[in-house]
Amino acid sequence: MLHSRTVLRNSLHPPIARAQLGKPSLLVCYGLRHCDRTSISGAQLSRRATLTSLILGSSLLVPEKASAAIIDEKAACRAFEAAGPSVIQVAGFKAKDDSSPEQIASGILWSKFGHIVTSYQAVEGFTRSGRPAQALRVTGLEDKPSQEAYDAEVVAISADNNLAVLQISAPPDLLRPIQVASSAELKVGQSVFAIGSTGTSERTLSAGVLSGQRRGIPSPSGRVIAGALQTDAAVSPSASGGALVDSAGRLLGMCIGPRSSSGRSSGVNFAISADMLRRVVPNLIATGNASGRGL
């Protein structure tokens, strides 16, 4: 079981130590492998349990009733495995031959034709007069530490909707579009997971709940984006443009990163709903409106 806003990196999970009040034993769990039950006397832990806790970094024991929000670990892993390959990293460079990106965000593989949906802020400053800047690269298509970078073309942008559509040319077997859910299936209180980039070759997953629907949030143009989803799942700046998914790994919305000057989340984050994406993205692809006007 994972506490809300716990971050998973790949498949590495911290060990779990759980003490049951009034019980003469301590249950020490090693990730997903096995559990040991060790006798204790009163408040004293056995030497073995103490050393194990210190080695594993699990000396803090939390009573059962102290857990306010528990997320099912199997559901989190299932969501990450299903949707992770469809979430990529979008890096913006000031010049084509630069090796260090000026900005890093996330994106969602939308189609087998290499279309990627991301936030307007991910490409803002990397387009000139509505033309591709040749300074956007995509990584994360391959499940290995050394990632090949693919040049991305800006197909269309919409500041009013805080959306951008990119396109890459990559081997078809690496293009795994995400499965899209319907907002009609959503329920406030259900578990949700935000998947995005870490700024490295890894992806991250943060867990939370859907805390609200049909919210109005400001767009980069100043207009209000209606129907947004609200969640307490953590969304870092580099995870902006990533996927908010359900326990089956289906897309519920596109995550919007924190807008504070510090870049830190206040614990209340938003996502552009999948229903809006389903309605707007095909129009962006069809019109090829790289100026972002009239959409």
Short mmCIF file of C-alpha atoms in Angstrom, two decimals:
data_model
loop_
_atom_site.label_atom_id
_atom_site.label_comp_id
_atom_site.label_asym_id
_atom_site.label_seq_id
_atom_site.Cartn_x
_atom_site.Cartn_y
_atom_site.Cartn_z
CA MET A 1 0.00 0.00 0.00
CA LEU A 2 1.26 3.46 -0.85
CA HIS A 3 0.53 6.70 0.97
CA SER A 4 -0.93 9.57 -1.11
CA ARG A 5 1.63 11.50 -3.16
CA THR A 6 4.18 8.70 -2.90
CA VAL A 7 6.54 8.81 -5.90
CA LEU A 8 7.54 5.59 -7.65
CA ARG A 9 10.64 5.56 -9.80
CA ASN A 10 10.59 2.65 -12.21
CA SER A 11 9.88 -0.46 -10.11
CA LEU A 12 11.88 0.38 -6.95
CA HIS A 13 9.73 0.57 -3.83
CA PRO A 14 10.85 1.56 -0.32
CA PRO A 15 10.53 -1.12 2.33
CA ILE A 16 7.46 -0.90 4.54
CA ALA A 17 7.53 -1.33 8.32
CA ARG A 18 4.19 -1.35 10.09
CA ALA A 19 3.67 -1.63 13.84
CA GLN A 20 0.35 -2.78 15.27
CA LEU A 21 -0.40 -1.10 18.56
CA GLY A 22 -0.92 -3.50 21.45
CA LYS A 23 0.51 -6.43 19.50
CA PRO A 24 3.67 -8.23 20.69
CA SER A 25 5.31 -8.27 17.30
CA LEU A 26 6.67 -6.11 14.51
CA LEU A 27 6.04 -6.89 10.87
CA VAL A 28 8.94 -5.82 8.64
CA CYS A 29 8.32 -5.99 4.88
CA TYR A 30 11.05 -5.93 2.25
CA GLY A 31 9.45 -4.35 -0.82
CA LEU A 32 7.49 -7.05 -2.61
CA ARG A 33 9.67 -9.98 -1.59
CA HIS A 34 8.80 -11.25 1.88
CA CYS A 35 7.97 -10.29 5.45
CA ASP A 36 9.62 -11.21 8.76
CA ARG A 37 7.80 -11.22 12.09
CA THR A 38 10.10 -10.50 15.03
CA SER A 39 9.20 -10.68 18.72
CA ILE A 40 9.37 -7.54 20.84
CA SER A 41 8.96 -6.93 24.53
CA GLY A 42 6.99 -3.82 25.41
CA ALA A 43 8.50 -0.83 23.60
CA GLN A 44 11.82 -2.58 22.99
CA LEU A 45 12.56 -3.88 19.50
CA SER A 46 14.84 -6.83 19.07
CA ARG A 47 18.33 -6.08 17.83
CA ARG A 48 17.59 -7.79 14.56
CA ALA A 49 14.48 -5.73 13.86
CA THR A 50 16.26 -2.51 14.87
CA LEU A 51 19.22 -3.19 12.58
CA THR A 52 16.90 -4.16 9.75
CA SER A 53 14.96 -0.93 10.16
CA LEU A 54 18.15 1.15 10.20
CA ILE A 55 19.58 -0.57 7.15
CA LEU A 56 16.38 -0.15 5.19
CA GLY A 57 15.78 3.40 6.37
CA SER A 58 12.52 2.44 7.99
CA SER A 59 13.03 3.31 11.63
CA LEU A 60 9.86 5.44 11.73
CA LEU A 61 6.86 3.26 12.52
CA VAL A 62 3.40 4.61 11.71
CA PRO A 63 0.31 3.22 13.48
CA GLU A 64 -2.43 1.86 11.27
CA LYS A 65 -4.90 4.63 12.12
CA ALA A 66 -2.41 7.40 11.18
CA SER A 67 -2.82 6.71 7.47
CA ALA A 68 -5.27 9.26 6.08
CA ALA A 69 -5.18 8.18 2.45
CA ILE A 70 -3.96 4.80 1.30
CA ILE A 71 -3.38 3.98 -2.36
CA ASP A 72 -3.41 0.39 -3.55
CA GLU A 73 0.13 -0.55 -4.57
CA LYS A 74 -0.96 -3.06 -7.19
CA ALA A 75 -3.20 -0.44 -8.80
CA ALA A 76 -0.33 2.06 -8.88
CA CYS A 77 2.02 -0.43 -10.51
CA ARG A 78 -0.65 -1.48 -12.99
CA ALA A 79 -1.32 2.14 -13.98
CA PHE A 80 2.39 2.86 -14.39
CA GLU A 81 3.01 -0.23 -16.50
CA ALA A 82 0.02 0.48 -18.75
CA ALA A 83 0.46 4.22 -19.30
CA GLY A 84 4.18 4.76 -18.70
CA PRO A 85 5.31 3.88 -22.26
CA SER A 86 2.91 6.53 -23.61
CA VAL A 87 4.42 9.38 -21.56
CA ILE A 88 7.58 10.98 -22.94
CA GLN A 89 9.94 13.87 -22.24
CA VAL A 90 9.90 17.07 -24.31
CA ALA A 91 13.10 19.13 -24.12
CA GLY A 92 13.45 22.62 -25.57
CA PHE A 93 16.79 23.88 -26.85
CA LYS A 94 17.71 27.41 -27.91
CA ALA A 95 19.77 26.07 -30.80
CA LYS A 96 19.72 22.80 -32.69
CA ASP A 97 23.28 21.87 -31.73
CA ASP A 98 22.82 22.62 -28.02
CA SER A 99 23.32 19.69 -25.65
CA SER A 100 21.73 21.22 -22.54
CA PRO A 101 17.99 21.95 -22.67
CA GLU A 102 16.57 25.29 -21.60
CA GLN A 103 13.30 23.70 -20.56
CA ILE A 104 11.97 20.22 -19.84
CA ALA A 105 8.35 19.10 -19.82
CA SER A 106 6.34 15.96 -20.48
CA GLY A 107 4.11 14.84 -23.33
CA ILE A 108 1.55 12.15 -24.16
CA LEU A 109 1.73 9.91 -27.23
CA TRP A 110 -1.57 10.49 -28.95
CA SER A 111 -1.46 8.58 -32.25
CA LYS A 112 0.45 5.93 -34.21
CA PHE A 113 1.42 8.74 -36.57
CA GLY A 114 3.76 10.17 -33.97
CA HIS A 115 1.50 12.93 -32.65
CA ILE A 116 2.30 14.09 -29.12
CA VAL A 117 0.06 16.23 -26.92
CA THR A 118 1.73 18.55 -24.43
CA SER A 119 1.14 21.89 -22.77
CA TYR A 120 1.46 25.23 -24.52
CA GLN A 121 4.08 26.23 -21.95
CA ALA A 122 6.27 23.30 -23.02
CA VAL A 123 6.82 24.87 -26.45
CA GLU A 124 6.33 28.55 -25.63
CA GLY A 125 9.50 30.40 -26.60
CA PHE A 126 10.59 27.66 -28.99
CA THR A 127 8.42 28.72 -31.93
CA ARG A 128 8.98 31.82 -34.05
CA SER A 129 6.22 33.36 -36.12
CA GLY A 130 4.28 30.12 -35.95
CA ARG A 131 7.13 28.04 -37.36
CA PRO A 132 9.00 25.17 -35.72
CA ALA A 133 12.20 26.29 -34.03
CA GLN A 134 13.99 22.98 -34.74
CA ALA A 135 14.90 23.01 -31.06
CA LEU A 136 12.43 20.55 -29.56
CA ARG A 137 13.49 16.96 -28.93
CA VAL A 138 11.59 14.00 -27.57
CA THR A 139 13.03 11.15 -25.51
CA GLY A 140 11.52 8.32 -23.49
CA LEU A 141 10.26 6.05 -26.26
CA GLU A 142 12.66 3.28 -25.32
CA ASP A 143 12.76 1.41 -22.02
CA LYS A 144 16.49 1.75 -21.40
CA PRO A 145 18.85 4.24 -19.70
CA SER A 146 20.41 5.45 -22.96
CA GLN A 147 17.63 7.19 -24.88
CA GLU A 148 17.63 8.25 -28.52
CA ALA A 149 16.36 11.80 -29.07
CA TYR A 150 13.89 12.55 -31.87
CA ASP A 151 13.46 16.01 -33.38
CA ALA A 152 9.89 17.21 -32.93
CA GLU A 153 7.89 19.40 -35.30
CA VAL A 154 5.26 21.75 -33.90
CA VAL A 155 2.01 20.83 -35.66
CA ALA A 156 -0.25 23.28 -33.83
CA ILE A 157 -0.53 25.31 -30.64
CA SER A 158 -3.43 26.82 -28.74
CA ALA A 159 -2.71 29.28 -25.94
CA ASP A 160 -6.46 29.48 -25.21
CA ASN A 161 -6.51 25.76 -24.38
CA ASN A 162 -2.94 25.50 -23.05
CA LEU A 163 -2.25 22.80 -25.63
CA ALA A 164 0.37 22.00 -28.23
CA VAL A 165 0.60 19.13 -30.69
CA LEU A 166 4.02 17.90 -31.81
CA GLN A 167 4.95 15.18 -34.27
CA ILE A 168 7.99 12.94 -34.47
CA SER A 169 9.20 10.35 -36.92
CA ALA A 170 10.09 7.19 -34.99
CA PRO A 171 9.89 3.40 -35.50
CA PRO A 172 6.22 2.30 -35.29
CA ASP A 173 6.94 -0.27 -32.58
CA LEU A 174 8.07 2.54 -30.26
CA LEU A 175 4.88 4.55 -30.71
CA ARG A 176 2.35 3.33 -28.14
CA PRO A 177 -0.58 5.79 -27.98
CA ILE A 178 -2.31 6.12 -24.65
CA GLN A 179 -5.81 4.73 -24.09
CA VAL A 180 -8.25 7.58 -23.42
CA ALA A 181 -11.05 7.34 -20.84
CA SER A 182 -14.29 9.33 -20.68
CA SER A 183 -15.01 11.99 -18.07
CA ALA A 184 -18.48 10.46 -17.67
CA GLU A 185 -16.85 7.54 -15.86
CA LEU A 186 -15.09 9.71 -13.26
CA LYS A 187 -16.01 9.83 -9.59
CA VAL A 188 -14.70 12.30 -7.03
CA GLY A 189 -12.62 10.35 -4.52
CA GLN A 190 -11.33 7.75 -6.95
CA SER A 191 -7.61 7.00 -7.11
CA VAL A 192 -5.65 8.80 -9.82
CA PHE A 193 -2.00 8.76 -10.84
CA ALA A 194 0.12 11.50 -12.42
CA ILE A 195 2.88 10.21 -14.71
CA GLY A 196 5.55 12.53 -16.06
CA SER A 197 9.21 13.18 -16.70
CA THR A 198 11.84 13.67 -14.01
CA GLY A 199 14.15 15.71 -16.23
CA THR A 200 16.22 12.54 -16.76
CA SER A 201 15.54 9.34 -18.68
CA GLU A 202 13.21 8.15 -15.90
CA ARG A 203 9.48 8.63 -15.47
CA THR A 204 7.79 9.30 -12.17
CA LEU A 205 4.40 8.38 -10.79
CA SER A 206 2.63 10.25 -8.00
CA ALA A 207 -0.57 8.99 -6.42
CA GLY A 208 -3.60 10.89 -5.18
CA VAL A 209 -7.34 11.20 -5.53
CA LEU A 210 -9.65 13.03 -7.89
CA SER A 211 -10.76 15.87 -5.62
CA GLY A 212 -12.93 17.83 -8.05
CA GLN A 213 -14.39 18.07 -11.56
CA ARG A 214 -15.55 20.86 -13.87
CA ARG A 215 -13.07 23.39 -12.50
CA GLY A 216 -12.21 26.59 -14.34
CA ILE A 217 -8.47 27.32 -14.67
CA PRO A 218 -6.66 30.19 -16.45
CA SER A 219 -5.00 29.58 -19.81
CA PRO A 220 -1.76 31.27 -20.96
CA SER A 221 -3.89 33.67 -23.03
CA GLY A 222 -5.96 34.64 -19.99
CA ARG A 223 -9.10 32.81 -21.03
CA VAL A 224 -10.69 30.27 -18.70
CA ILE A 225 -10.34 26.57 -19.49
CA ALA A 226 -13.57 24.91 -18.36
CA GLY A 227 -14.08 21.33 -17.21
CA ALA A 228 -10.63 20.86 -15.67
CA LEU A 229 -9.96 18.10 -13.13
CA GLN A 230 -8.56 18.78 -9.66
CA THR A 231 -6.26 16.37 -7.83
CA ASP A 232 -3.86 16.25 -4.90
CA ALA A 233 -1.43 14.05 -6.86
CA ALA A 234 1.91 15.87 -7.04
CA VAL A 235 2.82 17.47 -10.39
CA SER A 236 6.32 18.91 -10.76
CA PRO A 237 7.21 21.49 -13.46
CA SER A 238 8.88 18.78 -15.57
CA ALA A 239 5.72 16.63 -15.29
CA SER A 240 3.57 19.37 -16.84
CA GLY A 241 2.11 17.96 -20.04
CA GLY A 242 2.16 14.45 -18.58
CA ALA A 243 -0.76 12.10 -18.04
CA LEU A 244 -3.30 11.87 -15.25
CA VAL A 245 -4.57 8.29 -15.43
CA ASP A 246 -6.89 5.90 -13.61
CA SER A 247 -5.89 2.57 -12.07
CA ALA A 248 -6.16 0.90 -15.48
CA GLY A 249 -3.72 3.40 -17.01
CA ARG A 250 -6.38 5.16 -19.09
CA LEU A 251 -5.95 8.88 -19.71
CA LEU A 252 -8.18 11.11 -17.59
CA GLY A 253 -6.45 14.37 -18.42
CA MET A 254 -3.22 16.22 -19.22
CA CYS A 255 -1.41 17.49 -16.12
CA ILE A 256 -0.74 21.19 -15.70
CA GLY A 257 2.36 22.05 -13.68
CA PRO A 258 2.50 24.51 -10.79
CA ARG A 259 2.16 28.17 -11.73
CA SER A 260 3.82 29.62 -8.62
CA SER A 261 7.06 31.60 -8.95
CA SER A 262 8.86 28.98 -6.86
CA GLY A 263 7.74 26.16 -9.16
CA ARG A 264 6.43 24.26 -6.14
CA SER A 265 3.01 22.73 -5.99
CA SER A 266 0.57 23.92 -3.34
CA GLY A 267 -0.93 20.42 -3.14
CA VAL A 268 -3.80 21.38 -5.44
CA ASN A 269 -3.10 20.50 -9.06
CA PHE A 270 -5.15 20.44 -12.23
CA ALA A 271 -5.46 18.53 -15.48
CA ILE A 272 -7.15 19.38 -18.76
CA SER A 273 -9.87 16.75 -19.10
CA ALA A 274 -9.67 13.88 -21.57
CA ASP A 275 -13.04 14.92 -23.00
CA MET A 276 -11.63 18.31 -23.93
CA LEU A 277 -8.51 16.72 -25.40
CA ARG A 278 -10.67 14.39 -27.47
CA ARG A 279 -12.59 17.38 -28.79
CA VAL A 280 -9.75 19.88 -29.39
CA VAL A 281 -6.69 17.82 -30.39
CA PRO A 282 -8.15 16.39 -33.65
CA ASN A 283 -9.01 19.95 -34.72
CA LEU A 284 -5.49 21.10 -33.95
CA ILE A 285 -4.06 18.23 -36.01
CA ALA A 286 -6.48 18.84 -38.89
CA THR A 287 -5.96 22.61 -39.09
CA GLY A 288 -2.23 22.59 -38.42
CA ASN A 289 -2.72 25.93 -36.71
CA ALA A 290 0.79 26.67 -35.47
CA SER A 291 -0.17 30.26 -34.68
CA GLY A 292 -2.65 29.12 -32.04
CA ARG A 293 -5.28 31.60 -33.20
CA GLY A 294 -8.96 30.90 -33.64
CA LEU A 295 -9.05 27.59 -31.73
#
